[in-house]
Structures are given as structure tokens and as C-alpha cells.
Amino acid sequence: MYTRKNQRNLTSDQRTRFVKAVLEVKRLGRYDKYVSLHSRYFAADGESGLRVAHMAPTFFPWHRHFLIVFERELQLIDPGVSIPYWDWTRDSSASSKLWADDFMGGNGRSSDGQVMTGPFAYRNGGWPIVFGVTEERYLTRNLGRPDRPLKLPSAAELTGALAIATYDTAPWNSSPHTQGFRNRIEGWTVSDKAGGYLHNRVHQWVGGHMIGASSPNDPVFWLHHAFIDLIWVRWQRQHRTSRYLPDRPLGAKDPQHGRVISSNEPMPPFGVKPSAVFDHRHYYQYEEN
Amino acid sequence: MVTRRRVLRTGLTAAAAVSGTAAALSPMLAASDRNPAAATPGAVEAALGPPGEPPQDDEGSSAPLFDEVYRNRRIQGFASDAEAGLDVFVDGRPLQLMRRVDGSWISVANHFQPFLTPLATARGAVDAIGRADLSLTNAGHHH
Ligand SMILES: [Cu+2]
């Protein structure tokens, strides 16, 4: 059992150790498989086939397990490291210490989006992009998307989503007919202009690699998804009688049969059932402040 | 009810008109006009109706659905039997698109933002990648 902390409360030593462990996983050639795996398991709901990572109820458990696997890899390097979370309702500015030179590094420059500062800047040698959407070898960002400015989701928006007592509903996808907590948090339900997009909007606010298929190329991916994971924990706490849905395999006549994973069916590529990760306390706890 | 084919046709006409205009504009102006049609679910459904089979090009498979220069990048779309129903290219390199259940589209370059049409998706990809070349091998989708 270990503790995941709010990134804003990390000591300078903890910040440095996290960064060093991430860079070491990269140096050993073990980071980039997370990038390609996340991309390969992004299936869309207008097409055929199984969806696990996105546009599906397994959005939360799949990413929980994905983070646990990566976190174990970090802990092989430094057993004292865990993934911090980024509460973007609080640290919502591009001048947050999150983006300091001893941690995630800064924004991309305006000409080509290249991150020029911090441990993940290409020119500092430790962070070449291997699996990217483009051929560029450097990490990119575009914080706040200045040409069409975006704001990170507010605490009120998050509270509104957390109030939804039902985990997920048929047709279990990204359509506006899929009511429920999961689809609201994932962020497909409301338009950009109307101010929806909780999880999705955070990807867009960071910009650069975070908006594309290779989003884990930006290490802030893990901090964003650790907070998404904490949001699931908070929802479970707030709705004690609610549970993950669907809790049984969908029947052969269900249009989503074979496309959506219920509580006790294994999630590829891990072979882990959602139910195995319903209780995060088997693995870690959150320090919330 | 409006069929998808009709809509693509309409979209095509509009695209041709826009690309004619865009060609006359400087890249800076194109850049200032980059408000890609962010999809609102209701708008998509009104425009496209329920999702159905992928678009077909009934005038022969080689005619492009769109072909224009946007911000100095050539973007093209062709009907295909790929799962998404079409192949899209930026300067000749494939851009992988995926279709959402409401009829909107996302691409590898914009994984978290839906667009109403393949053309808007291609333009959105150019907005996202700037002058960079799409990777030929990396970050592919699971199909
Ligand atoms: Cu994400």
C-alpha cells in the first residue's frame, strides 16, 4: 500500500524522484510501449469491435489498471515513487508549479509547439518521442490553446458530474443518449462551445501531444489520469449503493454485445476484470488536500 | 430523410467553395479562421441522421471526396472500404480517422475533439500538427 499525493503538495525531493524514475523508464526503453498501447486500445463507437479504454464503461477501470502497471514500473526504479495527481480545478493556470522546470517543464514555444524547458524538453536529451502522430522527435504543448482559449473544468462542473448517481447507461458509448457519470466525466456529451468535455477538455487544454493518439508521450498524462481515477473514488464514496454497470455480460441480442465489458469479463490487453480494480485500496490510497 | 450520400455531396460542394476561397487567402488568414466545426451532438444528428453504412462514392472510387490546400498542406479524402469508410491524407501521408456513433469524426491528431465532417477533421489535424509530417508507422489505431 502506497499513497498518491496531490502534485501541489510534493516536496522538491519528491518531485525530483518522480521525474527521475519516469526518465529512467524511458531510458531503459520501457516507456514507449505505454504510448503505443494507449493508442491501439482507443477504439471509437461508430465503428465495430470491442471498446475498452474510451467511449465505454471500462474507461475508469481500464485506465486504473493502466496506471497501476506503469506505477509498478516506476517503483522498480524507485520504490518510494507513486503517480501524483493534478487537480486541474485548482491548479488551472499555465503558471502553476506543475509546469516548473524541476517537474513537468513549461509550455511549447509558439513556432512549433516544442517544449523548451524542463526534464522532458527534447534538447535536454532524456525525452525523444518514439511513437508520435507526427515524425517530430520533441514533446509539444500549447497550454490553454491561446488562439481559441479554453478554461480547465471548474470545481462546480466536476461537482455536477459527481452528483450523477448512475455509473453508466445503455448504449454504453459516447452518445448524448448515454447518460451517467462515466460519459459525463469522459467528456463527449457536451459540445466545446457549450462548455462540456471534462476529461477530454483537459487533454485539449494541455495541447500538443496530449490531444493526439499518443497522449502518454506527455508525462502529465499520468497526473491527469490519476485525478480522473481519484474522481472515480470520490464518486464511489458519494454513491455507496451505486455500482459499476453493466454488471452482467450483455445478451447476444444487445447491439452492444461483444463491444462492452461488464464487471467480471476480462479487459484486454491486461486480462484483468473491472471488478478486480473496483477498490483502489487494494493497491494505494489517496492523500486528499 | 437526408441520406449520408446527399450530405457528403452537400459537404463536398461546400468544401469546393471553401477551398476555392481558401486558396486565395494567405495562410495567416486561414490561421485566424481556424474554428473547426466542433461537433455538437444535436447538430450532428440533425445533419446526418442515425449512423448507417459508410459513404460510397457512386461515381467511381478514384474521385476524391475532397482535395484542397489548407494552410499550405494538401488534404485529400477518398471513399474506401476502410472501417471509417474513407481514407484521408495530409501531403500524401495517411491520417487515420475514426467515426463516432453520432456521425462525427475524430482523428489520431485530435483524439478528444469530434468534428462534423471528414474535411473539418482533416483541417483540424493540420491545425494540430502545424508543419510536421504525419508519422507513417507510429501511433496507429487499433483496427
Ligand atoms: Cu485521457
Coordinates of C-alpha atoms and ligand atoms in Angstrom, one line a residue:
Chain A
M1 CA 0.0 0.0 0.0
Y2 CA 1.3 3.4 -1.0
T3 CA -0.1 6.9 -1.3
R4 CA -0.8 9.0 -4.3
K5 CA -0.4 12.7 -3.5
N6 CA -1.7 15.9 -4.9
Q7 CA 1.2 17.2 -7.1
R8 CA 0.9 20.6 -5.4
N9 CA 2.0 19.1 -2.1
L10 CA 5.0 17.2 -3.3
T11 CA 8.3 18.2 -1.7
S12 CA 11.1 19.2 -4.0
D13 CA 12.7 15.8 -3.4
Q14 CA 9.5 14.0 -4.3
R15 CA 9.2 16.0 -7.5
T16 CA 12.7 15.2 -8.5
R17 CA 12.4 11.5 -7.7
F18 CA 9.2 11.1 -9.7
V19 CA 10.8 12.8 -12.7
K20 CA 14.0 10.7 -12.4
A21 CA 12.0 7.5 -12.3
V22 CA 10.0 8.4 -15.4
L23 CA 13.2 9.4 -17.3
E24 CA 14.8 6.1 -16.2
V25 CA 11.9 4.0 -17.5
K26 CA 12.2 6.0 -20.8
R27 CA 16.0 5.5 -20.9
L28 CA 15.5 1.7 -20.4
G29 CA 13.2 1.6 -23.5
R30 CA 10.2 0.6 -21.4
Y31 CA 8.1 3.8 -21.6
D32 CA 7.1 3.8 -25.2
K33 CA 5.0 0.7 -25.0
Y34 CA 2.5 2.6 -22.9
V35 CA 2.2 5.2 -25.6
S36 CA 1.5 2.6 -28.3
L37 CA -0.8 0.6 -26.2
H38 CA -2.9 3.5 -25.2
S39 CA -3.2 4.4 -28.9
R40 CA -4.0 0.8 -30.0
Y41 CA -6.8 0.5 -27.5
F42 CA -8.5 3.7 -28.5
A43 CA -11.5 2.3 -30.5
A44 CA -14.4 4.6 -31.4
D45 CA -18.1 3.7 -31.0
G46 CA -19.2 4.5 -34.6
E47 CA -17.2 1.5 -35.8
S48 CA -17.3 -2.2 -35.0
G49 CA -15.4 -4.1 -32.3
L50 CA -14.7 -4.1 -28.6
R51 CA -14.1 -0.8 -26.9
V52 CA -12.2 -0.8 -23.6
A53 CA -10.2 2.4 -23.0
H54 CA -12.6 5.1 -24.2
M55 CA -16.2 5.6 -25.1
A56 CA -17.1 2.7 -22.9
P57 CA -17.9 1.9 -19.2
T58 CA -14.4 0.5 -18.8
F59 CA -12.9 4.0 -19.2
F60 CA -12.3 4.1 -15.5
P61 CA -11.2 0.6 -14.7
W62 CA -9.1 0.2 -17.8
H63 CA -7.1 3.4 -17.1
R64 CA -6.9 2.5 -13.4
H65 CA -5.1 -0.7 -14.3
F66 CA -3.0 1.0 -17.0
L67 CA -1.8 3.5 -14.3
I68 CA -1.1 0.7 -11.8
V69 CA 1.1 -1.2 -14.3
F70 CA 3.0 2.0 -15.1
E71 CA 3.4 2.9 -11.5
R72 CA 4.8 -0.6 -10.7
E73 CA 7.4 0.1 -13.4
L74 CA 8.3 3.3 -11.7
Q75 CA 8.5 1.6 -8.4
L76 CA 11.0 -0.9 -9.8
I77 CA 13.3 2.1 -10.3
D78 CA 12.4 3.8 -7.0
P79 CA 10.1 2.1 -4.6
G80 CA 9.3 5.4 -2.9
V81 CA 7.7 6.9 -6.1
S82 CA 4.0 6.9 -6.9
I83 CA 1.9 8.8 -9.5
P84 CA 0.9 12.2 -8.2
Y85 CA -2.4 13.7 -9.3
W86 CA -3.2 17.0 -10.9
D87 CA -6.4 18.6 -9.6
W88 CA -7.0 20.8 -12.6
T89 CA -9.9 22.5 -10.9
R90 CA -7.3 24.1 -8.5
D91 CA -4.1 24.3 -10.4
S92 CA -5.7 25.7 -13.5
S93 CA -3.1 28.1 -14.7
A94 CA -0.1 27.8 -17.0
S95 CA 2.0 29.4 -14.3
S96 CA 1.2 26.6 -11.8
K97 CA 4.2 25.0 -10.2
L98 CA 3.1 21.8 -12.1
W99 CA 4.8 23.3 -15.2
A100 CA 8.1 24.3 -13.4
D101 CA 11.5 23.3 -14.7
D102 CA 12.0 20.7 -12.0
F103 CA 8.8 18.9 -12.8
M104 CA 6.7 18.8 -16.0
G105 CA 8.6 21.7 -17.6
G106 CA 6.9 24.5 -19.4
N107 CA 4.7 25.4 -22.4
G108 CA 5.6 24.8 -26.0
R109 CA 7.1 27.7 -28.0
S110 CA 4.7 29.3 -30.4
S111 CA 6.6 28.4 -33.7
D112 CA 6.4 24.7 -33.5
G113 CA 4.9 23.8 -30.0
Q114 CA 8.2 22.4 -28.8
V115 CA 8.7 22.3 -25.1
M116 CA 12.0 24.0 -24.4
T117 CA 12.3 23.8 -20.6
G118 CA 12.4 21.1 -18.0
P119 CA 13.4 17.5 -17.9
F120 CA 11.1 16.5 -20.9
A121 CA 12.4 19.1 -23.3
Y122 CA 14.0 17.3 -26.3
R123 CA 17.1 19.4 -26.2
N124 CA 17.8 18.2 -22.6
G125 CA 18.4 14.7 -24.0
G126 CA 16.2 12.5 -22.0
W127 CA 12.9 12.6 -23.8
P128 CA 12.9 11.7 -27.5
I129 CA 9.4 10.9 -28.9
V130 CA 9.3 7.4 -30.4
F131 CA 5.7 6.8 -31.1
G132 CA 4.2 10.1 -32.2
V133 CA 1.3 11.1 -34.5
T134 CA 4.0 13.1 -36.4
E135 CA 7.6 12.5 -37.2
E136 CA 8.7 15.2 -34.7
R137 CA 11.0 13.9 -32.0
Y138 CA 10.3 16.6 -29.5
L139 CA 7.5 16.9 -26.9
T140 CA 4.9 19.6 -27.7
R141 CA 2.3 21.6 -25.7
N142 CA 0.0 24.5 -26.3
L143 CA -1.3 25.3 -22.8
G144 CA -4.7 26.9 -22.8
R145 CA -4.9 26.9 -26.6
P146 CA -4.4 30.7 -26.9
D147 CA -5.9 31.0 -30.4
R148 CA -9.2 29.7 -29.2
P149 CA -8.8 29.9 -25.4
L150 CA -10.0 27.1 -23.2
K151 CA -10.5 27.0 -19.5
L152 CA -9.9 23.9 -17.5
P153 CA -13.0 22.4 -15.9
S154 CA -14.2 24.2 -12.8
A155 CA -14.9 22.7 -9.4
A156 CA -18.6 23.3 -10.0
E157 CA -18.5 21.4 -13.3
L158 CA -16.9 18.5 -11.5
T159 CA -19.3 18.6 -8.6
G160 CA -22.2 18.5 -11.1
A161 CA -20.8 15.4 -12.8
L162 CA -20.1 13.7 -9.4
A163 CA -23.8 14.1 -8.4
I164 CA -24.9 11.7 -11.1
A165 CA -25.8 8.5 -9.2
T166 CA -25.8 6.1 -12.1
Y167 CA -22.4 4.9 -13.2
D168 CA -23.2 4.4 -16.9
T169 CA -26.3 3.6 -19.1
A170 CA -27.1 1.9 -22.3
P171 CA -26.0 2.2 -25.1
W172 CA -22.7 2.4 -23.1
N173 CA -21.0 4.7 -25.6
S174 CA -20.2 8.4 -26.1
S175 CA -23.5 9.5 -27.5
P176 CA -25.6 12.1 -25.7
H177 CA -28.1 9.3 -25.0
T178 CA -25.6 7.6 -22.7
Q179 CA -26.5 9.4 -19.5
G180 CA -24.5 8.6 -16.4
F181 CA -21.4 9.6 -14.6
R182 CA -18.8 7.8 -16.9
N183 CA -19.8 9.5 -20.1
R184 CA -20.1 12.9 -18.4
I185 CA -16.6 12.7 -17.0
E186 CA -15.1 11.3 -20.1
G187 CA -16.4 14.4 -21.7
W188 CA -18.1 13.6 -25.1
T189 CA -21.5 14.6 -24.0
V190 CA -21.5 18.4 -24.3
S191 CA -20.0 20.5 -27.0
D192 CA -16.9 22.6 -26.8
K193 CA -18.9 25.8 -27.1
A194 CA -21.4 24.7 -24.5
G195 CA -18.6 24.0 -22.1
G196 CA -18.6 20.3 -21.6
Y197 CA -15.7 18.0 -22.0
L198 CA -14.3 17.3 -18.6
H199 CA -11.6 14.7 -19.1
N200 CA -11.4 15.5 -22.9
R201 CA -11.1 19.2 -22.3
V202 CA -8.1 18.7 -20.1
H203 CA -6.3 16.9 -22.9
Q204 CA -7.2 19.8 -25.2
W205 CA -6.1 22.5 -22.7
V206 CA -2.6 21.0 -22.5
G207 CA -2.4 20.7 -26.3
G208 CA 0.4 19.3 -28.3
H209 CA 0.9 15.6 -27.8
M210 CA -1.9 15.5 -25.2
I211 CA -4.6 16.0 -27.9
G212 CA -3.5 13.2 -30.1
A213 CA -3.4 9.4 -30.2
S214 CA 0.0 9.4 -28.5
S215 CA -1.0 11.4 -25.4
P216 CA 1.0 9.4 -22.9
N217 CA 4.1 10.9 -24.6
D218 CA 3.5 13.9 -22.2
P219 CA 4.1 12.7 -18.7
V220 CA 1.4 15.0 -17.5
F221 CA -0.9 12.3 -18.9
W222 CA -0.3 10.2 -15.8
L223 CA -1.1 13.1 -13.4
H224 CA -4.3 13.9 -15.3
H225 CA -5.5 10.3 -15.2
A226 CA -4.6 9.9 -11.6
F227 CA -7.0 12.7 -10.9
I228 CA -9.6 11.1 -13.2
D229 CA -9.0 7.9 -11.1
L230 CA -9.5 9.9 -7.8
I231 CA -12.7 11.3 -9.2
W232 CA -14.0 7.7 -9.6
V233 CA -13.0 7.1 -5.9
R234 CA -14.9 10.2 -4.9
W235 CA -18.0 9.1 -6.9
Q236 CA -17.9 5.7 -5.2
R237 CA -17.7 7.4 -1.8
Q238 CA -20.6 9.7 -2.6
H239 CA -22.9 7.0 -4.0
R240 CA -22.4 4.0 -1.8
T241 CA -25.2 2.0 -3.3
S242 CA -24.3 2.6 -6.9
R243 CA -22.0 0.2 -8.7
Y244 CA -20.2 -0.3 -12.0
L245 CA -22.5 -1.0 -14.9
P246 CA -23.1 -3.2 -16.8
D247 CA -22.7 -5.7 -14.1
R248 CA -23.6 -8.7 -16.3
P249 CA -22.5 -9.6 -19.8
L250 CA -24.8 -8.1 -22.4
G251 CA -27.1 -10.6 -24.1
A252 CA -26.5 -11.7 -27.7
K253 CA -29.3 -9.6 -28.9
D254 CA -28.0 -6.4 -27.3
P255 CA -26.5 -4.2 -30.0
Q256 CA -23.5 -3.6 -27.7
H257 CA -22.9 -7.3 -27.2
G258 CA -19.2 -8.0 -27.6
R259 CA -18.4 -4.4 -27.7
V260 CA -18.6 -3.5 -24.0
I261 CA -17.1 -5.2 -20.9
S262 CA -19.2 -5.9 -17.8
S263 CA -17.9 -6.3 -14.2
N264 CA -16.5 -9.8 -14.5
E265 CA -15.2 -10.0 -18.0
P266 CA -11.5 -9.6 -18.6
M267 CA -10.2 -6.3 -20.1
P268 CA -7.7 -6.6 -22.9
P269 CA -4.7 -6.5 -23.0
F270 CA -4.4 -7.0 -19.3
G271 CA -6.8 -9.9 -18.8
V272 CA -8.0 -8.1 -15.6
K273 CA -11.7 -7.8 -14.8
P274 CA -13.1 -4.4 -13.9
S275 CA -14.2 -5.9 -10.6
A276 CA -10.6 -6.6 -9.7
V277 CA -9.9 -2.9 -9.5
F278 CA -13.2 -1.5 -8.1
D279 CA -11.5 -1.0 -4.8
H280 CA -8.3 1.1 -5.2
R281 CA -7.4 0.5 -1.6
H282 CA -6.1 -2.9 -2.5
Y283 CA -3.3 -1.0 -4.3
Y284 CA -2.9 2.5 -3.0
Q285 CA -4.6 5.3 -1.2
Y286 CA -5.1 9.0 -2.0
E287 CA -3.9 11.8 0.2
E288 CA -6.5 14.4 -0.5
N289 CA -5.8 18.0 0.3
Chain B
M1 CA -34.8 11.9 -44.7
V2 CA -31.5 13.2 -45.9
T3 CA -29.1 10.4 -46.7
R4 CA -25.5 10.4 -45.8
R5 CA -24.6 10.4 -49.5
R6 CA -26.6 13.6 -50.0
V7 CA -24.9 15.2 -47.1
L8 CA -21.5 14.3 -48.3
R9 CA -22.4 15.7 -51.6
T10 CA -23.5 18.9 -50.0
G11 CA -20.4 18.9 -47.9
L12 CA -18.4 18.4 -51.0
T13 CA -19.9 21.4 -52.7
A14 CA -19.3 23.5 -49.7
A15 CA -15.8 22.2 -49.4
A16 CA -15.1 23.1 -53.0
A17 CA -16.4 26.5 -52.5
V18 CA -14.4 26.9 -49.3
S19 CA -11.2 25.6 -50.8
G20 CA -11.5 28.0 -53.7
T21 CA -11.7 30.8 -51.2
A22 CA -9.1 29.4 -49.0
A23 CA -6.6 29.1 -51.9
A24 CA -7.0 32.9 -52.4
L25 CA -6.3 33.6 -48.7
S26 CA -3.0 33.9 -47.1
P27 CA -2.0 31.2 -44.6
M28 CA -2.3 33.8 -41.8
L29 CA -5.9 34.5 -42.7
A30 CA -6.6 30.8 -42.8
A31 CA -5.0 30.5 -39.4
S32 CA -7.2 33.2 -37.9
D33 CA -10.2 31.4 -39.3
R34 CA -9.4 28.1 -37.7
N35 CA -12.6 27.5 -35.9
P36 CA -13.1 23.9 -37.0
A37 CA -16.7 22.9 -36.8
A38 CA -16.6 21.5 -33.3
A39 CA -19.4 18.9 -33.2
T40 CA -22.4 19.3 -31.1
P41 CA -24.2 16.0 -30.8
G42 CA -27.6 17.5 -31.8
A43 CA -26.2 19.3 -34.8
V44 CA -24.5 16.1 -36.0
E45 CA -27.7 14.1 -35.7
A46 CA -29.7 16.7 -37.4
A47 CA -27.2 16.8 -40.2
L48 CA -26.5 13.2 -40.7
G49 CA -29.4 11.2 -39.3
P50 CA -28.6 8.0 -37.5
P51 CA -25.3 6.3 -38.3
G52 CA -25.5 3.9 -41.2
E53 CA -23.2 2.4 -43.7
P54 CA -20.1 4.3 -44.6
P55 CA -20.2 6.7 -47.5
Q56 CA -20.0 5.4 -51.0
D57 CA -18.7 7.2 -54.0
D58 CA -21.1 6.2 -56.7
E59 CA -19.1 7.9 -59.5
G60 CA -16.1 5.7 -59.3
S61 CA -13.7 5.1 -56.5
S62 CA -11.0 7.4 -57.6
A63 CA -12.9 10.7 -57.4
P64 CA -11.8 12.4 -54.2
L65 CA -14.4 13.4 -51.6
F66 CA -12.3 16.5 -51.0
D67 CA -9.0 17.7 -52.2
E68 CA -7.7 21.1 -51.2
V69 CA -4.8 23.1 -49.9
Y70 CA -5.3 24.2 -46.3
R71 CA -2.7 26.2 -44.6
N72 CA -0.2 25.1 -47.2
R73 CA -0.9 21.4 -46.6
R74 CA -2.7 19.3 -49.2
I75 CA -5.6 17.4 -47.6
Q76 CA -7.5 14.8 -49.5
G77 CA -10.2 12.3 -48.7
F78 CA -11.3 9.3 -50.7
A79 CA -14.0 6.8 -50.2
S80 CA -12.6 3.4 -49.2
D81 CA -13.6 0.2 -47.6
A82 CA -11.6 1.0 -44.5
E83 CA -13.7 0.8 -41.4
A84 CA -14.1 4.5 -41.2
G85 CA -15.4 4.5 -44.8
L86 CA -12.7 6.7 -46.2
D87 CA -9.0 7.4 -46.5
V88 CA -7.7 10.8 -45.6
F89 CA -4.2 12.1 -46.5
V90 CA -2.2 15.1 -45.4
D91 CA 0.5 15.8 -48.0
G92 CA 0.1 12.2 -49.1
R93 CA 0.5 10.7 -45.7
P94 CA -2.4 8.8 -44.3
L95 CA -4.3 10.4 -41.4
Q96 CA -6.3 7.8 -39.5
L97 CA -9.9 8.8 -38.8
M98 CA -12.4 7.1 -36.6
R99 CA -16.2 7.5 -36.7
R100 CA -18.3 8.3 -33.6
V101 CA -21.7 6.9 -33.1
D102 CA -23.4 10.3 -33.6
G103 CA -21.8 10.5 -37.0
S104 CA -18.9 12.9 -36.1
W105 CA -15.3 12.1 -36.5
I106 CA -12.0 12.1 -34.6
S107 CA -8.5 11.5 -35.9
V108 CA -5.2 10.4 -34.5
A109 CA -4.2 14.1 -34.4
N110 CA -7.4 15.1 -32.5
H111 CA -8.3 12.2 -30.3
F112 CA -10.5 14.1 -27.9
Q113 CA -12.3 16.5 -30.2
P114 CA -15.0 15.5 -32.6
F115 CA -15.6 17.2 -36.0
L116 CA -18.7 17.2 -38.1
T117 CA -17.2 16.2 -41.4
P118 CA -14.1 14.4 -42.7
L119 CA -12.9 17.7 -44.2
A120 CA -13.2 19.5 -40.9
T121 CA -11.4 16.6 -39.3
A122 CA -8.5 16.9 -41.8
R123 CA -8.3 20.7 -41.3
G124 CA -8.4 20.2 -37.6
A125 CA -5.5 17.7 -38.0
V126 CA -3.5 20.4 -39.9
D127 CA -4.3 22.9 -37.2
A128 CA -2.9 20.4 -34.6
I129 CA 0.2 19.2 -36.4
G130 CA 1.3 22.5 -37.9
R131 CA 4.2 21.9 -40.3
A132 CA 5.1 18.5 -39.1
D133 CA 4.8 15.4 -41.2
L134 CA 2.4 12.7 -40.1
S135 CA 4.2 9.6 -39.0
L136 CA 3.9 6.7 -41.4
T137 CA 4.3 4.0 -38.8
N138 CA 3.6 5.3 -35.3
A139 CA 0.6 5.9 -33.1
G140 CA -1.8 3.9 -35.3
H141 CA -5.2 3.0 -34.4
H142 CA -6.4 -0.5 -33.5
H143 CA -8.5 -1.7 -36.4
Ligands
CU1 CU -7.2 10.9 -21.0

